[in-house]
Amino acid sequence: MSSFDVDAVIVGSGPNGLVAAVTLAEAGWRVVVVEAQETAGGGLRSAETTLPGFRHDLCASNHPMAMASPAFRALRLEDEGLTFAQSDVPLGHAIRPGESGILRRDVDETASGFGDDERLWRSVMGTFGARWRQLGRAIGDPLRPTPDLIALGATSVWPLPWILRALRDERSRGVLAGLAAHSIVDLRRPAAALVGVALGALAHGVGWPAAVGGTQSIADALLARLASLGGELVTGTRVTSIDDLPSARAVLLDTSPRDALRIAGHRFTPSYANALHRMRYGAAVYKVDWALDAPVPWADPALTEAGFIHLGGTAEQVIRAERDVTAGQMPDEPFLLLSQASTVDPSRAPAGKYAFSGYAHVPFGYDGDLTDTIERRIEAFAPGFRERILARHASGPAELEAHNANLIGGAIDGGVPDLRQLIARPRLSLTPQATPDPRIFLCSASTVPGPGVHGMPGRLAAQAALRRLG
Ligand SMILES: Cc1cc2nc3c(=O)[nH]c(=O)nc-3n(C[C@H](O)[C@H](O)[C@H](O)COP(=O)(O)OP(=O)(O)OC[C@H]3O[C@@H](n4cnc5c(N)ncnc54)[C@H](O)[C@@H]3O)c2cc1C
């Protein structure tokens, strides 16, 4: 008979906390998940933030990483009713009103729209895209290098401006820069293009699907699986000390490094505590949801069917905007990322209406009101957009952090994913999820392999706990 109340307590119910909980419960452990917010899911939540019947994703909306992730594939969440929908056009990158680079599922169709860069796009993105399973494994567990990871690193370890010297067409250059900008790092630094090449390849390999019913459906599927395995969920409880938790063989923290220190700092060695303390956070986001009475009237009709849209301009404009936000300055024309999940999932809005969301990259902790700037920028690319707005809901960095303590200063990365912090996350180790206390594990995006809805930090932390304590 175990002397513990449960086998594992998981603090935080984001994708990583829930994947960790389900992985442990499937191994026969009794688990309880403790979540600070009233609703579970962290970055997976969706809600009617604008008007009744309009369902918006609070954070993540597009799921190439979930589709390719070994963690999600192993869980077979389709058995819990989870379904995805997607467009044949994962991404449109608007360069100027009426002119865009279009990334299609089909690599040949995409490459044929990129002029002189046709062959290069097909050979690089097509090759990685065809090997999306291996790519998913390589990105998901990068401390165990595979030939695919080495090839990805060799292709994209260079600063983006160097890589762009190989491309001539402004559409392919803009698309690649926009994809790379998802990492919200200074794109002139080494390895900044890694995320861009990976996201582009996954767009061809698995697409950029949205979860039907909203990203919350992913959390609901994980919670259903957890409940079926006897796992428990406690919401509305912000954990501040490990000593307040039920006794357990293992505690897994799906938290920021700051909360990990607050909760369990007294159990860590000074050098580990220092590594958590020194974690650097990247630039932030400013998010707006809109209830529209019709889809966005894009000047370029090719953008209408895109699942996701960048309003970024040329590659040089993207690089400048990201340079500014990472240096703490607000650019005149911030990089905008807009989700058109409503196009492929009409259940997100009342019949004939349209749920639309997007965000801008802004400096860490930005406290201004950017809504008007964002709407004016969309209006420039989609004349008539503002007339279609029925209601809006804006969240700056402070509101984002209030709804999820992991979004420190509005940064969505859990620690800026630059080359150093991609490898030493939170410190250099072959099992970076383990802490100096053999019972405590970090399982959030603040550990390897970093941000995104792929559940790999959760899976790797659960596997480390099972190996050590199982
Ligand atoms: C606006 C936005 C858009 C994004 N878009 C995408 C996208 O399209 N695709 C994609 O793959 N990724 C996207 N992401 C990133 C993705 O959402 C995150 O990388 C992912 O959710 C991280 O998962 P996690 O489990 O580590 O943490 P989170 O999802 O942040 O969850 C952490 C949970 O822990 C809880 N918590 C924290 N501290 C405590 C505590 N002390 N006690 C109790 N509970 C606590 C929080 O309330 C939260 O529920 C986006 C993020 C944002 C903010």
XYZ file of C-alpha atoms and ligand atoms in Angstrom:
523
model
C 0.000 0.000 0.000
C 1.472 3.374 -1.078
C 2.073 5.945 1.637
C 1.349 8.767 -0.813
C -2.037 10.446 -1.400
C -1.485 10.105 -5.161
C 1.356 9.025 -7.440
C 1.763 12.359 -9.212
C 0.581 15.923 -8.887
C 0.755 17.989 -12.068
C 0.680 21.745 -11.511
C -0.892 23.403 -14.561
C -3.199 22.016 -17.240
C -1.689 23.329 -20.470
C -1.010 20.826 -23.262
C 2.212 19.768 -21.553
C 0.619 19.281 -18.135
C -2.244 17.279 -19.633
C 0.002 15.140 -21.860
C 2.187 14.409 -18.811
C -0.890 13.530 -16.717
C -2.339 11.194 -19.361
C 1.046 9.544 -19.988
C 1.429 8.795 -16.267
C -2.198 7.689 -15.882
C -1.790 5.308 -18.829
C 1.163 3.786 -16.956
C -1.194 3.090 -14.051
C -0.316 6.089 -11.868
C -2.988 7.915 -9.839
C -2.679 11.541 -10.907
C -4.228 14.860 -9.989
C -3.876 18.037 -12.071
C -4.087 21.345 -10.198
C -4.914 24.379 -12.347
C -4.891 28.051 -11.292
C -7.636 29.175 -13.680
C -11.313 28.250 -13.504
C -11.063 26.458 -16.862
C -8.477 23.867 -17.818
C -6.301 23.848 -20.914
C -3.843 26.771 -20.611
C -2.867 27.636 -24.188
C -5.530 25.232 -25.492
C -8.524 27.201 -24.246
C -11.256 28.710 -26.423
C -14.054 31.030 -25.282
C -16.817 33.348 -26.476
C -14.823 36.504 -25.821
C -16.707 38.781 -28.239
C -20.369 37.772 -28.612
C -22.425 34.671 -27.764
C -21.940 32.000 -30.425
C -18.519 33.321 -31.568
C -15.830 30.952 -30.331
C -12.272 32.271 -30.253
C -9.045 30.463 -29.393
C -7.441 32.289 -26.477
C -3.934 31.256 -27.567
C -2.994 28.528 -30.040
C -5.149 28.110 -33.129
C -3.076 26.217 -35.713
C -1.692 22.791 -35.090
C 1.034 21.587 -37.439
C 3.108 20.710 -34.391
C 0.340 18.719 -32.716
C -0.198 16.779 -35.967
C 3.482 15.848 -36.295
C 4.214 15.407 -32.589
C 5.077 11.900 -31.389
C 3.363 12.801 -28.076
C -0.012 13.556 -29.653
C 0.214 10.790 -32.235
C 0.818 8.226 -29.472
C -2.319 9.371 -27.604
C -4.703 8.860 -30.568
C -7.035 11.595 -29.366
C -9.334 10.966 -32.321
C -10.672 8.120 -30.133
C -11.994 10.889 -27.809
C -13.775 12.581 -30.732
C -11.057 15.135 -31.592
C -11.138 16.166 -35.252
C -9.190 18.706 -37.268
C -10.148 20.731 -40.322
C -7.891 22.557 -42.711
C -7.601 24.504 -45.901
C -5.511 23.505 -48.920
C -3.833 26.857 -48.313
C -2.256 26.745 -44.840
C -0.757 30.240 -45.115
C -0.953 33.502 -46.996
C 1.811 36.058 -46.421
C 0.648 39.505 -47.512
C 3.486 41.607 -48.907
C 1.458 44.642 -49.937
C -2.284 45.115 -50.563
C -3.288 42.749 -53.372
C 0.078 40.914 -53.447
C 0.922 37.845 -51.369
C 3.077 34.763 -51.165
C 0.852 31.700 -50.912
C 1.905 28.504 -49.149
C -0.208 25.577 -50.307
C -0.324 22.007 -48.994
C 1.002 20.880 -52.348
C 4.706 21.682 -52.598
C 4.738 21.794 -56.426
C 1.834 24.252 -56.575
C 3.529 26.377 -53.918
C 6.919 26.337 -55.618
C 5.409 27.258 -58.983
C 4.197 30.510 -57.398
C 7.743 31.419 -56.303
C 9.343 32.315 -59.690
C 13.120 31.839 -59.667
C 12.973 30.045 -56.316
C 10.762 27.239 -57.588
C 13.440 24.536 -57.577
C 15.028 25.515 -54.273
C 11.682 25.642 -52.435
C 10.658 22.279 -53.846
C 13.923 20.607 -52.982
C 14.302 21.948 -49.408
C 10.706 22.210 -48.175
C 9.521 19.251 -50.261
C 12.248 16.983 -48.866
C 11.650 17.933 -45.223
C 7.871 17.927 -45.748
C 7.873 14.395 -47.146
C 9.747 13.300 -44.017
C 7.370 15.031 -41.558
C 7.251 12.016 -39.208
C 11.027 12.008 -38.845
C 10.987 15.817 -38.615
C 8.390 15.649 -35.810
C 10.580 13.184 -33.918
C 13.694 15.272 -34.506
C 12.156 18.531 -33.279
C 10.319 16.788 -30.454
C 13.421 15.322 -28.852
C 16.332 17.416 -30.130
C 18.840 16.271 -27.515
C 18.919 12.873 -29.211
C 20.058 14.034 -32.649
C 18.842 12.185 -35.725
C 19.966 12.616 -39.358
C 16.845 14.747 -39.928
C 17.733 17.081 -37.062
C 21.281 17.425 -38.356
C 19.964 18.201 -41.852
C 17.491 20.749 -40.430
C 20.242 22.345 -38.364
C 22.645 22.489 -41.337
C 19.945 24.176 -43.440
C 18.683 26.686 -40.927
C 21.337 27.411 -38.298
C 22.442 30.517 -40.231
C 21.017 33.977 -39.525
C 17.946 34.528 -41.698
C 19.499 37.337 -43.813
C 22.236 34.898 -44.899
C 19.690 32.244 -45.873
C 17.667 34.822 -47.778
C 20.668 35.440 -50.047
C 19.787 32.114 -51.674
C 16.234 33.287 -52.516
C 15.321 35.867 -55.155
C 11.543 36.033 -55.300
C 9.980 38.396 -52.784
C 7.060 36.011 -52.244
C 9.189 33.043 -51.118
C 11.437 35.408 -49.141
C 8.416 36.954 -47.389
C 6.837 33.576 -46.637
C 10.070 32.195 -45.152
C 10.702 35.325 -43.059
C 7.093 35.283 -41.788
C 7.363 31.601 -40.852
C 10.657 32.233 -39.044
C 9.073 35.153 -37.174
C 6.757 32.720 -35.347
C 9.705 32.160 -33.012
C 9.606 35.897 -32.045
C 13.386 36.124 -31.939
C 15.759 38.598 -33.577
C 15.928 36.969 -37.010
C 19.496 38.162 -37.536
C 20.706 35.710 -34.877
C 21.903 32.126 -35.559
C 19.222 29.410 -35.750
C 16.440 31.994 -36.107
C 15.291 30.325 -39.346
C 14.936 26.885 -37.768
C 11.303 27.382 -36.775
C 10.553 28.847 -40.211
C 11.931 25.906 -42.158
C 10.210 23.438 -39.815
C 6.819 25.191 -40.011
C 7.052 25.485 -43.805
C 7.936 21.816 -44.191
C 5.115 20.772 -41.847
C 2.668 22.903 -43.868
C 3.449 20.654 -46.838
C 3.691 17.474 -44.777
C 0.662 17.667 -42.474
C -0.842 21.121 -43.108
C -1.760 23.724 -40.494
C -5.083 22.384 -39.249
C -7.451 23.886 -36.703
C -9.264 21.781 -34.111
C -12.975 21.544 -34.921
C -14.960 23.415 -32.266
C -11.883 25.421 -31.220
C -8.509 24.481 -29.766
C -10.362 23.805 -26.498
C -11.417 20.517 -28.157
C -7.820 19.297 -27.766
C -7.930 20.042 -24.030
C -11.363 18.414 -23.772
C -10.080 15.252 -25.467
C -7.080 15.096 -23.117
C -9.327 15.682 -20.102
C -11.768 12.991 -21.247
C -8.894 10.523 -21.582
C -7.570 11.521 -18.171
C -10.976 11.067 -16.529
C -11.400 7.649 -18.184
C -8.113 6.611 -16.566
C -9.235 7.808 -13.143
C -7.200 11.050 -13.159
C -8.546 14.078 -11.305
C -8.625 17.784 -12.119
C -8.808 20.599 -9.569
C -9.333 24.096 -11.028
C -9.237 27.574 -9.495
C -6.177 26.777 -7.331
C -2.925 28.631 -7.906
C -0.137 26.594 -6.347
C 2.420 28.688 -4.491
C 4.286 26.037 -2.501
C 4.981 22.366 -3.032
C 4.315 21.890 0.668
C 0.593 22.647 0.105
C 0.174 19.787 -2.384
C -1.076 16.263 -1.621
C 1.825 13.923 -0.910
C 3.009 12.277 -4.128
C 5.796 10.222 -5.607
C 6.347 12.920 -8.231
C 5.416 16.553 -8.848
C 5.462 17.841 -12.425
C 5.416 21.595 -12.973
C 3.716 22.878 -16.134
C 4.643 26.360 -14.970
C 6.980 29.199 -15.791
C 10.480 29.063 -14.308
C 9.346 31.873 -11.967
C 6.472 29.813 -10.553
C 8.697 26.744 -10.387
C 11.048 28.769 -8.175
C 8.169 30.089 -6.056
C 6.709 26.595 -5.642
C 9.811 24.501 -5.122
C 12.846 26.810 -5.088
C 13.772 25.670 -1.571
C 14.196 22.109 -2.898
C 16.616 23.113 -5.680
C 20.384 23.548 -5.664
C 21.575 27.168 -5.967
C 22.916 26.529 -9.491
C 19.589 25.095 -10.734
C 17.629 27.897 -9.054
C 19.995 30.332 -10.735
C 19.353 28.765 -14.152
C 15.585 29.221 -13.649
C 16.118 32.753 -12.414
C 18.276 33.658 -15.418
C 15.788 32.429 -18.043
C 15.296 35.230 -20.603
C 11.814 35.881 -22.006
C 11.185 37.080 -25.545
C 8.972 39.766 -27.010
C 5.246 39.648 -26.268
C 1.959 39.529 -28.141
C -1.118 41.758 -28.248
C -4.197 39.770 -29.230
C -7.556 40.837 -30.657
C -10.676 38.729 -31.327
C -13.365 40.031 -33.651
C -16.953 38.951 -34.239
C -17.585 39.768 -37.925
C -20.812 39.736 -39.884
C -18.981 38.274 -42.928
C -15.483 36.983 -43.789
C -12.611 39.464 -44.150
C -12.779 41.214 -47.585
C -9.132 40.692 -48.587
C -7.916 42.778 -51.521
C -5.995 39.683 -52.651
C -8.655 36.977 -53.154
C -5.950 34.309 -52.676
C -5.944 35.181 -48.962
C -9.625 34.321 -48.570
C -9.059 30.574 -48.407
C -5.866 30.700 -46.307
C -6.149 29.164 -42.846
C -3.617 31.620 -41.457
C -2.395 35.012 -42.642
C 0.705 37.113 -42.027
C 0.523 40.850 -42.573
C 4.251 41.217 -42.676
C 5.426 42.876 -45.878
C 8.741 41.984 -47.452
C 11.293 39.780 -45.698
C 13.266 42.911 -44.820
C 10.185 44.502 -43.205
C 9.591 41.345 -41.159
C 13.217 41.273 -40.018
C 13.032 44.970 -39.022
C 9.769 44.531 -37.086
C 11.159 41.544 -35.174
C 14.450 43.355 -34.534
C 12.494 46.249 -33.010
C 10.176 44.222 -30.755
C 12.998 42.063 -29.457
C 14.946 45.265 -28.678
C 11.954 46.590 -26.709
C 10.741 49.088 -29.330
C 7.309 49.245 -30.928
C 7.677 49.102 -34.744
C 5.550 51.438 -36.900
C 4.179 48.384 -38.672
C 4.101 45.441 -36.254
C 4.063 41.920 -37.651
C 0.485 40.565 -37.559
C -0.551 36.898 -37.428
C -4.219 36.252 -38.161
C -6.201 33.040 -37.821
C -9.001 32.264 -40.265
C -10.014 29.010 -38.538
C -13.656 30.041 -39.018
C -13.228 29.435 -42.773
C -12.599 25.718 -42.274
C -14.666 25.348 -39.094
C -18.005 27.157 -39.450
C -19.048 25.877 -35.988
C -17.058 28.772 -34.502
C -19.648 31.409 -35.431
C -23.426 31.699 -35.877
C -24.619 30.845 -39.411
C -23.373 33.373 -41.969
C -21.120 35.135 -39.443
C -17.364 34.872 -38.896
C -15.082 34.512 -35.861
C -11.702 36.111 -36.516
C -8.636 36.469 -34.261
C -5.105 37.686 -34.545
C -2.147 39.050 -32.714
C 0.755 41.415 -33.162
C 4.282 40.947 -31.908
C 5.002 43.728 -29.408
C 7.797 44.496 -26.937
C 7.916 42.512 -23.679
C 5.413 43.982 -21.197
C 3.981 46.487 -23.763
C 1.183 48.394 -22.027
C -0.268 50.524 -24.839
C -3.525 50.099 -26.770
C -2.713 48.641 -30.192
C -6.219 47.719 -31.339
C -6.682 50.719 -33.638
C -3.237 50.256 -35.249
C -3.982 46.586 -35.893
C -7.403 47.298 -37.381
C -6.040 50.082 -39.613
C -3.359 47.731 -40.889
C -5.893 44.995 -41.684
C -8.142 47.599 -43.331
C -5.257 48.566 -45.648
C -5.077 44.971 -46.906
C -8.846 44.353 -46.725
C -10.819 47.547 -47.466
C -14.215 47.333 -45.730
C -12.936 45.163 -42.860
C -13.922 47.626 -40.150
C -17.517 47.838 -41.390
C -17.867 44.105 -40.743
C -16.923 44.288 -37.054
C -19.805 43.471 -34.713
C -17.674 43.308 -31.549
C -14.040 43.034 -30.518
C -12.062 41.867 -27.505
C -8.443 42.897 -26.968
C -5.844 41.380 -24.615
C -2.494 43.038 -24.107
C 0.434 41.398 -22.299
C -0.969 42.170 -18.824
C -4.366 40.567 -19.586
C -2.677 37.542 -21.185
C -0.516 37.035 -18.100
C -3.534 37.455 -15.814
C -5.250 34.600 -17.669
C -2.167 32.394 -17.712
C 0.735 32.957 -15.332
C 3.105 31.266 -17.808
C 2.778 34.203 -20.230
C 5.270 36.390 -18.389
C 5.155 39.962 -19.690
C 2.910 38.678 -22.502
C 5.735 36.497 -23.891
C 4.312 33.280 -25.316
C 7.578 31.361 -25.519
C 8.251 30.184 -21.943
C 11.734 31.637 -22.449
C 13.031 33.052 -25.720
C 13.851 30.118 -28.047
C 17.209 31.393 -29.273
C 20.038 28.942 -29.940
C 21.300 28.984 -26.351
C 17.944 28.573 -24.679
C 16.816 25.937 -27.158
C 19.625 23.682 -25.992
C 20.057 24.770 -22.345
C 16.382 24.844 -21.376
C 16.429 25.623 -18.498
C 20.018 24.317 -18.283
C 22.317 22.024 -20.219
C 21.377 18.419 -19.426
C 20.442 15.225 -21.240
C 17.267 15.144 -19.106
C 16.453 18.852 -18.843
C 12.985 18.042 -17.451
C 14.583 16.618 -14.284
C 15.422 18.974 -11.420
C 17.935 18.441 -8.594
C 15.075 17.080 -6.450
C 14.546 13.530 -7.765
C 10.756 13.882 -7.233
C 10.256 17.174 -9.076
C 10.147 17.665 -12.855
C 9.638 20.708 -15.063
C 7.211 19.832 -17.872
C 6.232 23.170 -19.455
C 7.344 24.911 -22.655
C 10.183 26.317 -20.533
C 11.994 23.021 -21.005
C 13.118 21.142 -24.126
C 11.917 21.240 -26.874
C 10.206 24.572 -26.131
C 6.999 26.369 -27.121
C 4.101 25.135 -29.257
C 1.268 22.693 -28.867
C 3.169 19.428 -29.260
C 3.115 18.081 -25.707
C 6.719 16.910 -25.908
C 7.998 18.551 -22.693
C 5.081 16.860 -20.917
C 5.757 13.481 -22.458
C 9.523 13.643 -21.830
C 8.986 14.734 -18.210
C 6.478 11.915 -17.598
C 8.850 9.384 -19.153
C 11.700 10.677 -16.959
C 9.470 10.332 -13.867
C 8.476 6.786 -14.831
C 12.097 5.814 -15.440
C 13.234 7.248 -12.133
C 10.297 6.495 -9.835
C 8.039 4.051 -11.667
C -1.703 34.174 -28.437
C -0.983 32.833 -28.575
C -1.035 32.161 -29.805
C -0.401 30.935 -29.942
N -0.532 30.247 -31.130
C -0.048 28.998 -31.242
C -0.374 28.194 -32.368
O -1.143 28.614 -33.249
N 0.136 26.927 -32.424
C 0.937 26.426 -31.427
O 1.374 25.263 -31.535
N 1.238 27.152 -30.331
C 0.753 28.414 -30.209
N 0.986 29.138 -29.064
C 1.907 28.593 -28.046
C 1.264 27.525 -27.182
O -0.017 27.931 -26.756
C 2.157 27.265 -25.958
O 3.496 27.032 -26.360
C 1.653 26.054 -25.173
O 0.324 26.266 -24.737
C 2.542 25.814 -23.964
O 1.990 24.747 -23.233
P 2.311 24.524 -21.697
O 1.555 23.335 -21.283
O 3.778 24.540 -21.501
O 1.786 25.831 -20.946
P 0.416 26.604 -21.009
O -0.405 26.176 -22.150
O 0.781 28.045 -20.908
O -0.355 26.143 -19.688
C 0.147 26.398 -18.400
C -0.995 26.196 -17.433
O -0.466 26.175 -16.111
C -1.288 26.969 -15.279
N -0.444 27.427 -14.171
C 0.676 28.188 -14.246
N 1.189 28.404 -13.014
C 0.380 27.746 -12.150
C 0.385 27.580 -10.738
N 1.340 28.136 -9.974
N -0.608 26.847 -10.163
C -1.565 26.265 -10.921
N -1.621 26.396 -12.269
C -0.654 27.123 -12.875
C -1.760 28.084 -16.180
O -2.942 28.694 -15.684
C -2.009 27.324 -17.480
O -3.302 26.774 -17.523
C 0.335 30.371 -28.875
C 0.373 31.035 -27.633
C -0.302 32.242 -27.481
C -0.307 32.918 -26.129
